[in-house]
Structures are given as structure tokens and as C-alpha cells.
mmCIF file of C-alpha atoms in Angstrom:
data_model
loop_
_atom_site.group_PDB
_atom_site.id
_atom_site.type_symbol
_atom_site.label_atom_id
_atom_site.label_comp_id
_atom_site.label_asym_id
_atom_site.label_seq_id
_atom_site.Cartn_x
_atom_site.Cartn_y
_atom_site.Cartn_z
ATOM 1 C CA UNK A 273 -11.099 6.758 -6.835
ATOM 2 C CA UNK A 274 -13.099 3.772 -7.783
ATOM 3 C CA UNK A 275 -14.464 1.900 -4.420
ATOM 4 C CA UNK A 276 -12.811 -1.711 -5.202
ATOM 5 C CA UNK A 277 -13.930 -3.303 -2.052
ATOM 6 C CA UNK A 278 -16.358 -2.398 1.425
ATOM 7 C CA UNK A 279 -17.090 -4.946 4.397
ATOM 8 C CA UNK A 280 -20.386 -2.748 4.610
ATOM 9 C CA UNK A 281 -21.871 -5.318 2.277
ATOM 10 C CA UNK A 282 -21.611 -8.460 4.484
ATOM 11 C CA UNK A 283 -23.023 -8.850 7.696
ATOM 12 C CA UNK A 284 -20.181 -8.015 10.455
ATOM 13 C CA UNK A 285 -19.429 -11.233 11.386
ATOM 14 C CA UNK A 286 -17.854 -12.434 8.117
ATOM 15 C CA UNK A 287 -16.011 -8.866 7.128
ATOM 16 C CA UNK A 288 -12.555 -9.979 8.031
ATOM 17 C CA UNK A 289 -12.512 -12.986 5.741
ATOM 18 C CA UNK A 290 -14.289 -10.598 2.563
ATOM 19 C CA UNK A 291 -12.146 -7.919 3.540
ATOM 20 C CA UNK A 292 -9.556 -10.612 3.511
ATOM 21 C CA UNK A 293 -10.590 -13.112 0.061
ATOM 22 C CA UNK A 294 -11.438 -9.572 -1.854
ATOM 23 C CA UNK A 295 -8.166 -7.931 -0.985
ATOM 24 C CA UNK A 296 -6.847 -11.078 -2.412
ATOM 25 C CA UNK A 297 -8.487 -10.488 -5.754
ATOM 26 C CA UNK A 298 -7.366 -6.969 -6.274
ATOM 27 C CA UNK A 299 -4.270 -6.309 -4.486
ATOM 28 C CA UNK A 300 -2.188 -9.832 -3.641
ATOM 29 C CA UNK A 301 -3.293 -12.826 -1.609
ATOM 30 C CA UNK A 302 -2.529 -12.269 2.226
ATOM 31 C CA UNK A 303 -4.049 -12.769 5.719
ATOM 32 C CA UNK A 304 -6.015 -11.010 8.087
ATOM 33 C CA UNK A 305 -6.547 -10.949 11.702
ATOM 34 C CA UNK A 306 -9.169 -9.156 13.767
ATOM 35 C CA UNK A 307 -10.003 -9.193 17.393
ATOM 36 C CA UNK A 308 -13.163 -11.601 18.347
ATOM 37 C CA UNK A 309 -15.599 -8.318 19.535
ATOM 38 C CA UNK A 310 -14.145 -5.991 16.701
ATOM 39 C CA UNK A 311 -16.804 -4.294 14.575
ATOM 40 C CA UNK A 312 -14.367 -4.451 11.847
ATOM 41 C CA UNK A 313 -14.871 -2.037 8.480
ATOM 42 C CA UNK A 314 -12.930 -1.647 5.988
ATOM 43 C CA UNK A 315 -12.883 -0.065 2.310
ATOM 44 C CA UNK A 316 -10.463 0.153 -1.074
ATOM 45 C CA UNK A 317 -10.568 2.288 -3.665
ATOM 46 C CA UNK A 318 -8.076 2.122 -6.616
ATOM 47 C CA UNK A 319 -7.302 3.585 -10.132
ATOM 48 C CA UNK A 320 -5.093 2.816 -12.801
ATOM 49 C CA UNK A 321 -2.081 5.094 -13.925
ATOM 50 C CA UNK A 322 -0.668 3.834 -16.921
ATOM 51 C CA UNK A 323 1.270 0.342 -15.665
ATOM 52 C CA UNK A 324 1.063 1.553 -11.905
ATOM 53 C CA UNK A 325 -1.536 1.695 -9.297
ATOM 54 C CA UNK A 326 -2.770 3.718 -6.716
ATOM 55 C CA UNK A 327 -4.793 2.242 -3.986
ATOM 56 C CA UNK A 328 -6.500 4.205 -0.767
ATOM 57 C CA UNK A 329 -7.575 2.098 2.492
ATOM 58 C CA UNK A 330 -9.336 2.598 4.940
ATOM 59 C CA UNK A 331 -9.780 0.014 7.619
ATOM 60 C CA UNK A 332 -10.188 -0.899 10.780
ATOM 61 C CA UNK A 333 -7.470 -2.257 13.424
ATOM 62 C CA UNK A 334 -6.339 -5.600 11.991
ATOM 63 C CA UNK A 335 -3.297 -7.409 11.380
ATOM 64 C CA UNK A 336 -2.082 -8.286 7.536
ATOM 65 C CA UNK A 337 0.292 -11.334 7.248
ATOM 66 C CA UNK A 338 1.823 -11.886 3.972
ATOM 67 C CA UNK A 339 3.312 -15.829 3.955
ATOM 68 C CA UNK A 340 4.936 -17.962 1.970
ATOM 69 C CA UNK A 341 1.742 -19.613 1.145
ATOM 70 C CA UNK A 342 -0.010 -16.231 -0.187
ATOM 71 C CA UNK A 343 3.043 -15.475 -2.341
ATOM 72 C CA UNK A 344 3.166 -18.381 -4.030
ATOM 73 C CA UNK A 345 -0.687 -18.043 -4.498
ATOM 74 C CA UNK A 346 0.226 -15.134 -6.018
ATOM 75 C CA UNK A 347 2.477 -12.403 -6.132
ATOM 76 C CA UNK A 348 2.206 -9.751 -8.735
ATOM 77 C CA UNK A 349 6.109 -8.847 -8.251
ATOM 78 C CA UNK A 350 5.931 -5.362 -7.197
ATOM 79 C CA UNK A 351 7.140 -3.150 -4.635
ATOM 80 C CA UNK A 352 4.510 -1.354 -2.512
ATOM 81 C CA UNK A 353 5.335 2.494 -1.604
ATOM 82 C CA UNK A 354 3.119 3.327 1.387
ATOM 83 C CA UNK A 355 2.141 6.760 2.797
ATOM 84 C CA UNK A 356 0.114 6.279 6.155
ATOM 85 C CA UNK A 357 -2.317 9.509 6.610
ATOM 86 C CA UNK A 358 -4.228 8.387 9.780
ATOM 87 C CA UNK A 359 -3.470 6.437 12.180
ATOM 88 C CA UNK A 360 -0.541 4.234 13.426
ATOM 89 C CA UNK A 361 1.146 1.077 11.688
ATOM 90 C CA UNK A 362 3.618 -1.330 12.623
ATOM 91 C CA UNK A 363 5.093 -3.523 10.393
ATOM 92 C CA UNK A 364 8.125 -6.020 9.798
ATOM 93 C CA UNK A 365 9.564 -7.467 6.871
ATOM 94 C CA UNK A 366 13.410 -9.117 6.234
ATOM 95 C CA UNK A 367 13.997 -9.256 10.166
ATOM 96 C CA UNK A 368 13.407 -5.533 10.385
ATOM 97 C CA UNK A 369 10.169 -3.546 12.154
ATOM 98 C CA UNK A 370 8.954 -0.176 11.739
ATOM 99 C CA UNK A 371 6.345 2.023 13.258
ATOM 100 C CA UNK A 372 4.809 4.539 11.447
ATOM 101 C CA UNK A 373 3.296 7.713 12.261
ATOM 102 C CA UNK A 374 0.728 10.118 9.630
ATOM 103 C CA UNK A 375 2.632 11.266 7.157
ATOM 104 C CA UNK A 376 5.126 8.467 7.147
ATOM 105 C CA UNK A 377 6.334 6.110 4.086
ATOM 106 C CA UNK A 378 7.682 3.295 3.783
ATOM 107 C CA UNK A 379 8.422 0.362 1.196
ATOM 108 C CA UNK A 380 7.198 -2.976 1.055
ATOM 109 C CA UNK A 381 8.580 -5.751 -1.621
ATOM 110 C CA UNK A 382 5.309 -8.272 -2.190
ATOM 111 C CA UNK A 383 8.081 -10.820 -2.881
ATOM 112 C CA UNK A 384 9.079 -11.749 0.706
ATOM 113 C CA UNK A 385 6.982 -12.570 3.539
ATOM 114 C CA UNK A 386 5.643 -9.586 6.157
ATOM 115 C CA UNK A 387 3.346 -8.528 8.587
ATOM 116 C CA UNK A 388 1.574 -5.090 9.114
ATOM 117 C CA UNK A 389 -0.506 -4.455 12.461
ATOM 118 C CA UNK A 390 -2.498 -1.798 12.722
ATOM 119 C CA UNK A 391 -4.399 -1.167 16.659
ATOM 120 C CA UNK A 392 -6.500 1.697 15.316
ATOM 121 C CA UNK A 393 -8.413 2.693 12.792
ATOM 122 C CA UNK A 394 -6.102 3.734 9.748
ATOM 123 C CA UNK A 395 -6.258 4.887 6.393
ATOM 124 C CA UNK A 396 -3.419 4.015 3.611
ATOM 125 C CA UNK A 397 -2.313 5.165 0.331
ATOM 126 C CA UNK A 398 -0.442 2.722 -1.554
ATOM 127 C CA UNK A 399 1.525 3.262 -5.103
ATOM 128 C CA UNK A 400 2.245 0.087 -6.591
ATOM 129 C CA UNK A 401 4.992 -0.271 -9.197
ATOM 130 C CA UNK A 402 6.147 -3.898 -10.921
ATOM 131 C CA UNK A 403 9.753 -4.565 -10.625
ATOM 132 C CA UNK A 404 9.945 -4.253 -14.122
ATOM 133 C CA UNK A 405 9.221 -0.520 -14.100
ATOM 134 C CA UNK A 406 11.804 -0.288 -11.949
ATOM 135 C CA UNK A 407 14.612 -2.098 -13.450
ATOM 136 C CA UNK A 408 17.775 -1.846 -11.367
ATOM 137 C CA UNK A 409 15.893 0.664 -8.594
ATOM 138 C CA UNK A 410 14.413 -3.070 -7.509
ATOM 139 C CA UNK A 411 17.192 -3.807 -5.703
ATOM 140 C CA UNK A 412 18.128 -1.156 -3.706
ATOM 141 C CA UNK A 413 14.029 -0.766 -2.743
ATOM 142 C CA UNK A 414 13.782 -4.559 -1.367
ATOM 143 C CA UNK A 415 17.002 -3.535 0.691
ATOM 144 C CA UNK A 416 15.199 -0.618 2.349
ATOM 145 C CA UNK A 417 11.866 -2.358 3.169
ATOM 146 C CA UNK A 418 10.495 -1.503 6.437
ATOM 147 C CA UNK A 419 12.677 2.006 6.978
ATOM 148 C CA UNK A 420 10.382 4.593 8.177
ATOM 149 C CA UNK A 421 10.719 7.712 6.014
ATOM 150 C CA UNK A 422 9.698 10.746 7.863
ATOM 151 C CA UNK A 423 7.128 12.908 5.929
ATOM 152 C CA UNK A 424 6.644 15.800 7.638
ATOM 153 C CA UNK A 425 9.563 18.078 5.790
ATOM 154 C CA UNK A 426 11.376 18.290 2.522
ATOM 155 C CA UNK A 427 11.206 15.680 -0.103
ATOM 156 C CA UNK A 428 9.263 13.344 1.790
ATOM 157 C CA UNK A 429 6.624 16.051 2.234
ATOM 158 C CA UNK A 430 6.453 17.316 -1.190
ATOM 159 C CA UNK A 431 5.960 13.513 -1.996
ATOM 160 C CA UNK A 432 3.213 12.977 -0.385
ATOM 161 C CA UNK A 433 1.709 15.748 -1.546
ATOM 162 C CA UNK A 434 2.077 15.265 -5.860
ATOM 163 C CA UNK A 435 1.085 11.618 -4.801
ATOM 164 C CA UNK A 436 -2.032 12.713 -2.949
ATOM 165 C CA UNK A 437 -3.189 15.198 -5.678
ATOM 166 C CA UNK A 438 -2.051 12.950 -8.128
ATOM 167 C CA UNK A 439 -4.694 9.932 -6.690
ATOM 168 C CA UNK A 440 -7.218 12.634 -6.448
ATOM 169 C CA UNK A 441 -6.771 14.111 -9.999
ATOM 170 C CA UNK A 442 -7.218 10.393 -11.054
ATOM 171 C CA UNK A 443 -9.871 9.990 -9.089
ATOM 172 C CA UNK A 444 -11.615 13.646 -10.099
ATOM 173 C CA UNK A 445 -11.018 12.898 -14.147
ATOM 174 C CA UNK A 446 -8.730 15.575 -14.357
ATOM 175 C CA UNK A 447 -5.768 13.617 -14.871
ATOM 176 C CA UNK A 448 -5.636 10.718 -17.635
ATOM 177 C CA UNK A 449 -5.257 7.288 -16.114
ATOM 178 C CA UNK A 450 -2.980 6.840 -19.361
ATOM 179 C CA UNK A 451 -0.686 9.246 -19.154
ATOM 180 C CA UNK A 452 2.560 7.709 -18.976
ATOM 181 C CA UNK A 453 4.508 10.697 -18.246
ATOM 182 C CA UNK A 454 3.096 11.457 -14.911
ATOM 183 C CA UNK A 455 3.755 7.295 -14.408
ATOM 184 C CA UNK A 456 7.434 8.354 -14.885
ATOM 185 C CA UNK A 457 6.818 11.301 -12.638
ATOM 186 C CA UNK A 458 5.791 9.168 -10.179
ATOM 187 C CA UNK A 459 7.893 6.170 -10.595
ATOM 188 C CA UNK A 460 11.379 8.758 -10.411
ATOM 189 C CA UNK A 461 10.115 10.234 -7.631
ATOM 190 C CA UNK A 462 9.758 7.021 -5.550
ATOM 191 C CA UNK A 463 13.551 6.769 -6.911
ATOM 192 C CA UNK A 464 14.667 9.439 -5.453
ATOM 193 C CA UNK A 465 13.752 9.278 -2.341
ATOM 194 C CA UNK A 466 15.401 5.978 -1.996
#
């Protein structure tokens, strides 16, 4: 995957607020928090499929606040399907919470406000679809933000999997960034386990 953003470039000191204004730029404005004595590191990578994209992080323990504010900064309108691979995450969005384990997913709607604490070091894989792609699946997504979806068996696990390979085959150049087939692949699949 292309390396979008990484706090090694600044001097420690000022990493939350890159990590922070440069997340802004490429994914959706939102807040971060770090502890005062954290040595806080994070990176991004991203590539394009088609109309969709996939997005690996890999940060440090922080907290990410979405407001009202950010939102109406900007909000590119899409609905963010998270697989967590390290770590542990705890989030909350339309008066719900959920704690996720590795191998856990999870939905988030970039449309309403949230928050997303992480107290370890973590690392993220993030498929983001507009609403439009969706069409009608919108609304039954935004309904089941925040609902932990186990991903250790079944359907969740073979998820995680094609969505894995299919961020490293973008990443490797042995999958087209335009093929809009595997978009629909991806996009039905994220259906259906909703």
C-alpha cells in the first residue's frame, strides 16, 4: 500500500496534531488525543479500488473524536467497515459502545458524531465505501454502527481474509486498482454480512 501519512517525520512533540491535520486531509477531519508522556507514532497507507478505499493504520494508543464540528468540515459521506488485527479498540457511536478484539469488525457511518479509544498500540484496516455505492444497504449499515462482529469463524473470517489479500494484491500490483468487479466483490460482501 502507498504510505499516506508517518509521525516519524516531525519531531515527537507535535505528532498528535500531524497525525491529527494529515488524517484530516486523506481520510475525514476528526480529533485526536494522546497522553502528555506518550511517544506517540503513527502511520497510513492507502490505495484506491475503483470508487472505494482501503486504508491500513498503524498507531499508537490515542483517542479519535469525530464532532459535529469535523463533519461539517467535512464529511465524505461514507460508511467505514473496520477490521482490527492488533490490538484492542473501544468505540461509541449513536449511544452505543463496542470493544473490539483482533479479528473483529465493525461499522462506522462518517455522518454522525463518534469516538474510538485505543490504550495500546493497534493496527486497522479500513474499507471505505460512499453511501452512494451502497444505495439502500446505507440504511440498514448506519443502524448497525458500533456492533462488534466476531471474526474468528465463518463469514466474518473468510471476510477478513479476501479483504486482507485483496489490500495486499493492491498493494503488490497484482490486482488492478480499477477493477470494478472486485469493487462489487467487495462492496456485496460488506452486504452480506450485515
Amino acid at each position: 500500500m502507498a504510505l499516506l501519512i508517518d509521525t516519524t517525520e516531525v519531531p515527537t512533540t507535535d505528532r498528535a496534531q500531524f497525525w491529527a491535520e494529515e488524517s484530516g486531509c486523506t481520510y475525514h477531519p476528526l480529533q485526536i488525543a494522546v497522553g502528555a508522556n506518550d511517544g506517540f507514532a503513527g502511520k497510513m497507507w492507502g490505495e484506491r479500488l475503483s470508487d472505494i478505499r482501503l486504508y491500513r493504520i498503524m498507531a499508537g494508543a490515542n483517542t479519535m473524536s469525530r464532532t459535529n464540528r469535523d463533519i461539517a468540515t467535512g464529511d465524505p459521506e461514507c460508511m467505514h467497515f473496520e477490521i482490527l488485527l492488533r490490538g484492542d479498540l473501544h468505540g461509541a457511536q449513536r449511544d452505543r459502545t463496542v470493544a473490539l478484539k483482533p479479528g473483529d469488525m465493525m461499522v462506522y457511518d462518517t455522518s454522525k458524531t463518534a469516538v474510538f479509544r485505543a490504550d495500546e498500540a493497534f493496527d486497522l484496516l479500513v474499507v471505505q465505501i460512499s453511501k452512494e455505492l451502497l444505495g439502500r444497504s446505507t440504511n440498514t449499515l448506519s443502524t448497525q454502527v458500533a456492533i462488534r462482529i466476531p471474526g474468528s469463524t465463518g463469514l466474518p473470517r473468510l471476510a477478513s481474509r479476501f479483504l486482507l489479500e485483496t489490500a495486499g494484491g493492491l498493494a503488490s500490483g497484482g490486482l488492478s486498482a480499477d477493477d470494478a468487479g472486485l469493487q462489487g466483490h467487495v462492496i456485496d460482501l460488506v452486504r452480506r454480512l450485515y
